Amino acid sequence: MSNLKDIKRKIKSVQNTQKTTRAMKLVSTAKLRKAEEAARKSRVYALKINEVLSEIAYKINQYTAVANESNFFNISKKVEKVDIIFVTADKGLCGGFNVQTIKNVRRLVEEYKSQNAKVRLRAVGKKGIEFFNFQGVELLKKHAGVSSSPTYEKSQEIIQDAINDFINGVTDKIILVHNGYKNMISQEIKITDIAPIEPPKTSDVKTDSLIEFEPEDGSSKILDELLKKYFEYNMYFSLVDSLAAEHSARMQAMDNATNNAKERVKQLNLAYNKARQESITTELIEIISGVESMK
């Protein structure tokens, strides 16, 4: 009888878990629609501004002296110190979403260390911060509570320190890593070298689409403003893209958890019915045995 009570308690517990995971899936589905729309709109602007800066880098690198004067376009400089800014979620229960980002960050760290380059980590998101703190890895900057509600102002704050260090020659490269939204059921890791700005490959250059650029007085102000928008918006896009991917991953994880709970309830019901049948059979045998012994 105690076995039946235990199984019944387990069934109730799994059913309660199933209700929770189903509710979380519905919440993530609703949030995903809004986040997906924000990521889609941001992607268009981010791709265009990246394309413009890439073409400018191509034109500037034709003027070697100009390229060497600017840290932003000097791709020939030896990389001795790297800043890696990575974005993870503030919350869990989203499958391997955060694991994939952390895995790629660790790979990049090992890769640059093998090249005798010093790596500094700037973390965005509680899950990434908690992991590296547990591993005893030093984090230069920690930004918690940003991933779940990204804004352009927060993006400016995150990227500004890294850009200042790059301008002052403290670092030679800035890499942005996040797990981005691909579609409703999948995500993809995006690793972007945002500084220095690399020109497109010669084979990819379309001469008819290249903007006209000649270094002259007054153009530096326009270029500075464009660079400011480029860095800030790449940071902002990584946050909104990561948020959409997080909701997508959580929706999928909660759907799988709900299905697993449903299957577990079936198994427990079978076990309950089997145990109940065995209990009834045992009682019948005892009654029959008692009657037979009285004859």
Coordinates of N, CA, C and O in Angstrom, one line a residue, residues 90-237:
D90 N 20.4 35.9 -18.4 CA 20.3 36.2 -17.0 C 19.6 35.0 -16.3 O 19.7 34.8 -15.1
K91 N 18.8 34.2 -17.1 CA 18.0 33.1 -16.5 C 18.4 31.8 -17.2 O 19.0 31.8 -18.3
G92 N 18.1 30.7 -16.5 CA 18.3 29.4 -17.0 C 17.1 28.8 -17.7 O 16.3 29.4 -18.2
L93 N 17.1 27.4 -17.6 CA 16.0 26.6 -18.2 C 15.8 26.9 -19.7 O 14.7 27.1 -20.2
C94 N 17.0 27.0 -20.4 CA 16.9 27.3 -21.9 C 17.8 26.3 -22.6 O 18.5 26.7 -23.6
G95 N 17.9 25.1 -22.1 CA 18.7 24.1 -22.8 C 20.2 24.4 -22.8 O 20.8 24.9 -21.8
G96 N 20.8 24.2 -23.9 CA 22.3 24.4 -24.0 C 22.6 25.8 -24.6 O 23.7 26.0 -25.1
F97 N 21.7 26.7 -24.4 CA 21.8 28.1 -25.0 C 23.1 28.8 -24.4 O 23.9 29.2 -25.2
N98 N 23.2 28.8 -23.1 CA 24.4 29.5 -22.5 C 25.6 28.7 -22.6 O 26.7 29.2 -22.8
V99 N 25.5 27.4 -22.6 CA 26.7 26.5 -22.7 C 27.4 26.7 -24.0 O 28.7 26.7 -24.1
Q100 N 26.7 26.9 -25.1 CA 27.3 27.1 -26.4 C 28.1 28.3 -26.5 O 29.2 28.4 -27.0
T101 N 27.6 29.4 -25.9 CA 28.3 30.7 -25.8 C 29.6 30.5 -25.0 O 30.7 30.9 -25.4
I102 N 29.5 30.0 -23.8 CA 30.6 29.8 -22.9 C 31.7 28.9 -23.6 O 32.9 29.2 -23.5
K103 N 31.2 27.8 -24.2 CA 32.2 26.9 -24.9 C 33.0 27.7 -25.9 O 34.2 27.5 -26.1
N104 N 32.4 28.5 -26.7 CA 33.1 29.2 -27.8 C 34.0 30.3 -27.2 O 35.1 30.6 -27.8
V105 N 33.6 30.9 -26.1 CA 34.5 31.9 -25.4 C 35.7 31.2 -24.9 O 36.8 31.8 -25.1
R106 N 35.6 30.1 -24.3 CA 36.7 29.4 -23.8 C 37.7 28.9 -24.9 O 38.9 29.0 -24.8
R107 N 37.1 28.6 -26.1 CA 37.9 28.2 -27.2 C 38.7 29.4 -27.8 O 39.9 29.2 -28.1
L108 N 38.1 30.5 -27.8 CA 38.7 31.7 -28.3 C 39.9 32.1 -27.3 O 41.0 32.5 -27.7
V109 N 39.6 32.0 -26.0 CA 40.6 32.3 -25.0 C 41.9 31.4 -25.2 O 43.0 31.9 -25.2
E110 N 41.6 30.1 -25.4 CA 42.7 29.2 -25.6 C 43.5 29.5 -26.9 O 44.7 29.4 -27.0
E111 N 42.7 29.8 -27.9 CA 43.3 30.1 -29.2 C 44.3 31.3 -29.2 O 45.4 31.3 -29.7
Y112 N 43.8 32.4 -28.5 CA 44.7 33.6 -28.4 C 45.8 33.4 -27.4 O 46.9 34.0 -27.6
K113 N 45.6 32.6 -26.4 CA 46.7 32.4 -25.5 C 47.8 31.5 -26.1 O 49.0 31.7 -25.8
S114 N 47.4 30.7 -27.0 CA 48.4 29.9 -27.8 C 49.2 30.8 -28.7 O 50.3 30.4 -29.1
Q115 N 48.7 32.0 -29.0 CA 49.4 32.9 -29.8 C 50.1 34.0 -29.0 O 50.6 35.0 -29.4
N116 N 50.2 33.7 -27.6 CA 50.9 34.5 -26.7 C 50.2 35.9 -26.5 O 50.9 36.9 -26.3
A117 N 48.9 35.9 -26.8 CA 48.2 37.2 -26.6 C 47.4 37.1 -25.3 O 46.9 36.1 -24.9
K118 N 47.3 38.3 -24.6 CA 46.6 38.3 -23.3 C 45.1 38.6 -23.6 O 44.8 39.4 -24.5
V119 N 44.2 37.9 -22.9 CA 42.8 38.0 -23.2 C 42.1 38.5 -21.9 O 42.3 38.0 -20.8
R120 N 41.2 39.5 -22.2 CA 40.4 40.1 -21.1 C 38.9 39.8 -21.4 O 38.5 39.9 -22.6
L121 N 38.2 39.4 -20.4 CA 36.8 39.0 -20.6 C 35.8 40.1 -20.0 O 36.0 40.5 -18.9
R122 N 34.9 40.5 -20.8 CA 33.8 41.4 -20.4 C 32.5 40.6 -20.5 O 32.1 40.3 -21.6
A123 N 31.9 40.3 -19.4 CA 30.7 39.4 -19.4 C 29.4 40.2 -19.3 O 29.3 41.1 -18.5
V124 N 28.4 39.8 -20.1 CA 27.1 40.3 -20.0 C 26.1 39.1 -19.8 O 26.1 38.2 -20.6
G125 N 25.4 39.2 -18.7 CA 24.5 38.1 -18.3 C 24.9 37.3 -17.1 O 26.1 36.9 -17.0
K126 N 24.0 37.0 -16.2 CA 24.3 36.3 -15.0 C 24.9 34.9 -15.2 O 25.8 34.5 -14.4
K127 N 24.4 34.2 -16.1 CA 24.8 32.8 -16.3 C 26.3 32.7 -16.7 O 27.0 31.8 -16.2
G128 N 26.8 33.6 -17.6 CA 28.2 33.6 -17.9 C 29.0 34.1 -16.8 O 30.1 33.5 -16.5
I129 N 28.6 35.1 -16.0 CA 29.3 35.6 -14.9 C 29.4 34.5 -13.8 O 30.5 34.2 -13.3
E130 N 28.3 33.8 -13.5 CA 28.4 32.7 -12.5 C 29.3 31.6 -12.9 O 30.0 31.0 -12.1
F131 N 29.3 31.2 -14.2 CA 30.2 30.1 -14.6 C 31.6 30.4 -14.5 O 32.4 29.7 -13.9
F132 N 32.1 31.6 -15.0 CA 33.5 32.0 -14.9 C 33.9 32.3 -13.5 O 35.1 32.1 -13.1
N133 N 33.0 32.8 -12.6 CA 33.3 33.0 -11.2 C 33.6 31.6 -10.5 O 34.5 31.5 -9.7
F134 N 32.8 30.7 -10.9 CA 32.9 29.3 -10.3 C 34.2 28.7 -10.8 O 34.9 28.0 -10.0
Q135 N 34.6 29.0 -12.0 CA 35.9 28.4 -12.5 C 37.1 29.2 -12.1 O 38.2 28.8 -12.3
G136 N 36.9 30.3 -11.4 CA 38.0 31.1 -10.9 C 38.6 31.9 -12.0 O 39.8 32.3 -11.8
V137 N 37.9 32.2 -13.0 CA 38.5 33.0 -14.1 C 38.1 34.5 -13.9 O 37.0 34.8 -13.6
E138 N 39.1 35.3 -14.0 CA 38.9 36.8 -13.7 C 38.1 37.4 -14.9 O 38.4 37.2 -16.1
L139 N 37.1 38.2 -14.5 CA 36.3 39.0 -15.5 C 36.6 40.4 -15.3 O 36.5 41.0 -14.2
L140 N 37.0 41.1 -16.4 CA 37.3 42.5 -16.3 C 36.1 43.4 -15.9 O 36.1 44.3 -15.1
K141 N 34.9 43.1 -16.6 CA 33.7 43.8 -16.4 C 32.5 42.7 -16.3 O 32.5 41.7 -17.0
K142 N 31.6 43.1 -15.4 CA 30.4 42.2 -15.2 C 29.1 43.0 -15.3 O 29.0 44.0 -14.6
H143 N 28.3 42.6 -16.3 CA 27.0 43.4 -16.5 C 25.9 42.4 -16.3 O 25.6 41.6 -17.2
A144 N 25.2 42.4 -15.2 CA 24.1 41.5 -14.9 C 22.8 42.2 -15.0 O 22.7 43.5 -14.8
G145 N 21.7 41.5 -15.4 CA 20.4 42.1 -15.5 C 20.2 42.9 -16.8 O 19.2 43.6 -17.0
V146 N 21.2 42.8 -17.8 CA 21.0 43.5 -19.0 C 20.4 42.6 -20.1 O 19.6 43.1 -20.9
S147 N 20.8 41.4 -20.1 CA 20.3 40.5 -21.2 C 18.8 40.3 -21.3 O 18.3 40.2 -22.3
S148 N 18.1 40.4 -20.1 CA 16.7 40.2 -20.1 C 15.9 41.4 -20.5 O 14.7 41.3 -20.9
S149 N 16.5 42.6 -20.5 CA 15.8 43.8 -20.9 C 16.8 44.8 -21.5 O 17.2 45.8 -20.9
P150 N 17.3 44.4 -22.7 CA 18.3 45.3 -23.4 C 17.8 46.6 -23.8 O 16.7 46.7 -24.3
T151 N 18.6 47.6 -23.7 CA 18.3 49.0 -24.2 C 19.5 49.5 -24.9 O 20.7 49.1 -24.7
Y152 N 19.3 50.5 -25.8 CA 20.4 51.1 -26.5 C 21.4 51.8 -25.5 O 22.6 51.8 -25.7
E153 N 20.8 52.4 -24.5 CA 21.6 53.2 -23.5 C 22.6 52.2 -22.7 O 23.7 52.5 -22.5
K154 N 22.0 51.0 -22.4 CA 22.9 50.0 -21.7 C 24.0 49.5 -22.7 O 25.1 49.2 -22.2
S155 N 23.6 49.4 -23.9 CA 24.6 49.0 -24.9 C 25.8 50.0 -25.0 O 27.0 49.6 -25.1
Q156 N 25.4 51.3 -25.0 CA 26.5 52.3 -25.0 C 27.4 52.2 -23.8 O 28.6 52.3 -23.9
E157 N 26.8 51.9 -22.7 CA 27.6 51.8 -21.4 C 28.6 50.6 -21.5 O 29.7 50.7 -21.1
I158 N 28.1 49.5 -22.0 CA 28.9 48.3 -22.1 C 30.1 48.5 -23.0 O 31.2 48.1 -22.7
I159 N 29.8 49.0 -24.2 CA 30.8 49.0 -25.2 C 31.8 50.2 -25.0 O 33.0 50.1 -25.5
Q160 N 31.5 51.2 -24.3 CA 32.3 52.4 -24.3 C 33.7 52.2 -23.7 O 34.7 52.7 -24.2
D161 N 33.7 51.4 -22.5 CA 35.0 51.2 -21.9 C 35.9 50.4 -22.8 O 37.1 50.7 -22.9
A162 N 35.4 49.4 -23.5 CA 36.2 48.6 -24.4 C 36.7 49.5 -25.6 O 37.9 49.3 -26.0
I163 N 35.9 50.4 -26.1 CA 36.4 51.3 -27.2 C 37.4 52.2 -26.7 O 38.4 52.5 -27.4
N164 N 37.3 52.8 -25.5 CA 38.3 53.7 -25.0 C 39.6 53.0 -24.8 O 40.7 53.6 -25.2
D165 N 39.6 51.8 -24.3 CA 40.9 51.0 -24.2 C 41.5 50.8 -25.5 O 42.7 50.8 -25.7
F166 N 40.6 50.5 -26.5 CA 41.1 50.2 -27.9 C 41.8 51.5 -28.5 O 42.8 51.4 -29.1
I167 N 41.1 52.6 -28.3 CA 41.6 53.9 -28.9 C 42.9 54.3 -28.2 O 43.9 54.7 -28.9
N168 N 43.1 54.0 -26.9 CA 44.3 54.4 -26.2 C 45.4 53.3 -26.3 O 46.5 53.5 -25.7
G169 N 45.1 52.3 -27.1 CA 46.2 51.3 -27.4 C 46.4 50.3 -26.3 O 47.3 49.5 -26.3
V170 N 45.4 50.2 -25.3 CA 45.5 49.2 -24.3 C 45.2 47.9 -24.8 O 45.8 46.9 -24.4
T171 N 44.3 47.8 -25.8 CA 44.0 46.5 -26.5 C 44.2 46.7 -28.0 O 44.2 47.8 -28.5
D172 N 44.3 45.5 -28.6 CA 44.6 45.6 -30.1 C 43.4 45.0 -30.9 O 43.4 45.1 -32.1
K173 N 42.4 44.4 -30.1 CA 41.3 43.7 -30.9 C 40.1 43.6 -29.9 O 40.3 43.4 -28.7
I174 N 38.9 43.8 -30.5 CA 37.7 43.6 -29.7 C 36.8 42.6 -30.4 O 36.5 42.7 -31.6
I175 N 36.4 41.5 -29.7 CA 35.6 40.5 -30.3 C 34.3 40.4 -29.5 O 34.2 40.5 -28.3
L176 N 33.2 40.3 -30.3 CA 31.8 40.2 -29.7 C 31.3 38.8 -29.9 O 31.3 38.3 -31.1
V177 N 30.9 38.1 -28.9 CA 30.4 36.7 -29.0 C 29.0 36.6 -28.4 O 28.8 37.1 -27.2
H178 N 28.0 36.1 -29.1 CA 26.7 35.8 -28.6 C 26.0 34.7 -29.4 O 26.4 34.4 -30.5
N179 N 25.0 34.1 -28.7 CA 24.2 33.0 -29.4 C 23.0 33.7 -30.0 O 22.1 34.2 -29.3
G180 N 23.0 33.8 -31.3 CA 22.0 34.5 -32.0 C 20.8 33.7 -32.5 O 20.8 32.5 -32.5
Y181 N 19.7 34.5 -32.8 CA 18.5 33.8 -33.3 C 18.6 33.5 -34.8 O 19.0 34.3 -35.6
K182 N 18.3 32.2 -35.0 CA 18.3 31.7 -36.4 C 16.8 31.5 -36.9 O 16.4 32.0 -37.9
N183 N 16.1 30.7 -36.2 CA 14.6 30.5 -36.4 C 14.0 30.1 -35.1 O 14.6 30.0 -34.1
M184 N 12.7 29.7 -35.2 CA 12.0 29.3 -34.0 C 12.6 28.1 -33.3 O 12.3 28.0 -32.1
I185 N 13.3 27.3 -33.9 CA 13.8 26.1 -33.3 C 15.3 25.9 -33.2 O 15.8 24.9 -32.7
S186 N 16.0 26.9 -33.7 CA 17.5 26.8 -33.6 C 18.1 28.2 -33.4 O 17.6 29.2 -33.7
Q187 N 19.3 28.1 -32.9 CA 20.2 29.3 -32.7 C 21.5 29.1 -33.3 O 21.9 27.9 -33.6
E188 N 22.3 30.2 -33.5 CA 23.6 30.0 -34.0 C 24.6 31.0 -33.3 O 24.3 32.1 -33.0
I189 N 25.8 30.5 -33.1 CA 26.8 31.3 -32.4 C 27.4 32.3 -33.4 O 27.7 32.0 -34.6
K190 N 27.4 33.6 -33.0 CA 28.0 34.6 -33.8 C 29.2 35.3 -33.2 O 29.1 35.8 -32.0
I191 N 30.3 35.2 -33.8 CA 31.6 35.7 -33.4 C 32.0 36.9 -34.3 O 32.2 36.6 -35.5
T192 N 32.0 38.1 -33.8 CA 32.2 39.3 -34.6 C 33.5 40.0 -34.2 O 33.5 40.4 -33.0
D193 N 34.4 40.2 -35.1 CA 35.6 41.0 -34.8 C 35.2 42.5 -35.1 O 35.2 42.9 -36.3
I194 N 34.8 43.2 -34.1 CA 34.3 44.6 -34.4 C 35.4 45.6 -34.4 O 35.2 46.7 -34.9
A195 N 36.6 45.3 -33.9 CA 37.7 46.3 -34.0 C 39.0 45.5 -34.0 O 39.2 44.6 -33.2
P196 N 39.9 45.8 -34.9 CA 39.8 46.8 -36.0 C 38.8 46.3 -37.1 O 38.5 45.1 -37.1
I197 N 38.3 47.2 -37.8 CA 37.3 46.9 -38.9 C 38.0 46.4 -40.1 O 38.9 47.0 -40.7
E198 N 37.7 45.1 -40.4 CA 38.3 44.5 -41.6 C 37.6 44.8 -42.9 O 36.4 44.8 -42.9
P199 N 38.3 45.1 -43.9 CA 37.7 45.4 -45.2 C 37.2 44.1 -45.8 O 37.7 43.0 -45.4
P200 N 36.3 44.1 -46.8 CA 35.8 42.9 -47.4 C 37.0 42.2 -48.2 O 37.9 42.9 -48.6
K201 N 36.8 41.0 -48.5 CA 37.8 40.3 -49.3 C 37.8 40.8 -50.7 O 36.7 41.2 -51.2
T202 N 38.9 40.9 -51.4 CA 38.9 41.4 -52.7 C 37.9 40.8 -53.7 O 37.3 41.4 -54.5
S203 N 37.8 39.5 -53.5 CA 36.8 38.7 -54.4 C 35.4 39.1 -54.1 O 34.5 38.9 -55.0
D204 N 35.1 39.7 -52.9 CA 33.7 40.1 -52.5 C 33.4 41.5 -52.9 O 32.3 41.9 -52.7
V205 N 34.4 42.3 -53.3 CA 34.2 43.7 -53.5 C 33.5 43.9 -54.8 O 33.8 43.4 -55.9
K206 N 32.4 44.7 -54.7 CA 31.7 45.1 -55.9 C 32.0 46.6 -56.2 O 31.5 47.5 -55.5
T207 N 32.8 46.9 -57.2 CA 33.3 48.2 -57.4 C 32.2 49.2 -57.6 O 32.3 50.4 -57.3
D208 N 31.1 48.8 -58.2 CA 30.0 49.7 -58.5 C 29.2 50.1 -57.3 O 28.5 51.1 -57.3
S209 N 29.4 49.3 -56.2 CA 28.6 49.6 -54.9 C 29.5 50.4 -53.9 O 29.0 50.8 -52.9
L210 N 30.8 50.5 -54.2 CA 31.7 51.1 -53.2 C 31.4 52.6 -53.1 O 31.2 53.3 -54.1
I211 N 31.4 53.1 -51.9 CA 31.2 54.5 -51.7 C 32.5 55.3 -52.0 O 33.6 54.7 -52.0
E212 N 32.4 56.5 -52.4 CA 33.5 57.3 -52.7 C 34.1 57.9 -51.5 O 33.4 58.5 -50.7
F213 N 35.3 57.7 -51.2 CA 36.0 58.2 -50.0 C 37.3 58.8 -50.3 O 38.2 58.1 -50.9
E214 N 37.5 60.0 -50.0 CA 38.8 60.6 -50.1 C 39.1 61.3 -48.7 O 38.3 62.1 -48.3
P215 N 40.2 61.0 -48.1 CA 40.5 61.7 -46.8 C 40.7 63.2 -47.0 O 41.5 63.6 -47.8
E216 N 40.0 64.0 -46.3 CA 40.0 65.4 -46.4 C 39.6 66.0 -45.1 O 39.1 65.4 -44.2
D217 N 39.8 67.3 -45.0 CA 39.5 68.1 -43.8 C 38.0 68.0 -43.6 O 37.2 68.3 -44.5
G218 N 37.6 67.8 -42.3 CA 36.1 67.8 -42.0 C 35.5 66.4 -42.1 O 34.4 66.2 -41.5
S219 N 36.1 65.5 -42.8 CA 35.5 64.1 -42.9 C 35.7 63.3 -41.6 O 35.0 62.4 -41.4
S220 N 36.7 63.7 -40.8 CA 36.9 62.9 -39.6 C 35.8 63.0 -38.6 O 35.5 62.0 -37.9
K221 N 35.1 64.1 -38.5 CA 33.9 64.2 -37.6 C 32.8 63.3 -38.0 O 32.2 62.6 -37.2
I222 N 32.6 63.2 -39.3 CA 31.5 62.3 -39.9 C 31.9 60.9 -39.6 O 31.1 60.0 -39.2
L223 N 33.2 60.5 -39.8 CA 33.7 59.2 -39.6 C 33.6 58.8 -38.2 O 33.2 57.7 -37.8
D224 N 33.9 59.7 -37.3 CA 33.9 59.4 -35.8 C 32.5 59.1 -35.4 O 32.2 58.2 -34.6
E225 N 31.5 59.9 -35.9 CA 30.1 59.7 -35.6 C 29.6 58.3 -36.1 O 28.9 57.6 -35.4
L226 N 30.1 58.0 -37.3 CA 29.7 56.7 -37.9 C 30.3 55.6 -37.1 O 29.6 54.5 -36.9
L227 N 31.5 55.7 -36.7 CA 32.2 54.7 -35.9 C 31.4 54.5 -34.6 O 31.3 53.3 -34.1
K228 N 31.0 55.6 -34.0 CA 30.3 55.5 -32.7 C 29.0 54.7 -32.9 O 28.7 53.8 -32.0
K229 N 28.3 55.0 -33.9 CA 27.0 54.3 -34.2 C 27.3 52.8 -34.5 O 26.6 51.9 -34.1
Y230 N 28.4 52.6 -35.2 CA 28.8 51.2 -35.6 C 29.0 50.3 -34.3 O 28.5 49.2 -34.2
F231 N 29.8 50.8 -33.4 CA 30.1 50.0 -32.2 C 28.9 49.9 -31.3 O 28.6 48.8 -30.8
E232 N 28.2 51.0 -31.1 CA 27.0 50.9 -30.2 C 25.9 50.0 -30.7 O 25.3 49.2 -30.0
Y233 N 25.7 50.1 -32.0 CA 24.6 49.3 -32.6 C 25.0 47.8 -32.7 O 24.1 47.0 -32.6
N234 N 26.2 47.5 -32.9 CA 26.6 46.1 -32.9 C 26.4 45.5 -31.6 O 26.0 44.4 -31.4
M235 N 26.7 46.3 -30.5 CA 26.5 45.8 -29.2 C 25.0 45.6 -28.9 O 24.6 44.6 -28.3
Y236 N 24.2 46.6 -29.3 CA 22.8 46.6 -29.1 C 22.2 45.4 -29.8 O 21.3 44.7 -29.3
F237 N 22.6 45.2 -31.1 CA 22.0 44.1 -31.9 C 22.4 42.7 -31.2 O 21.5 41.8 -31.2

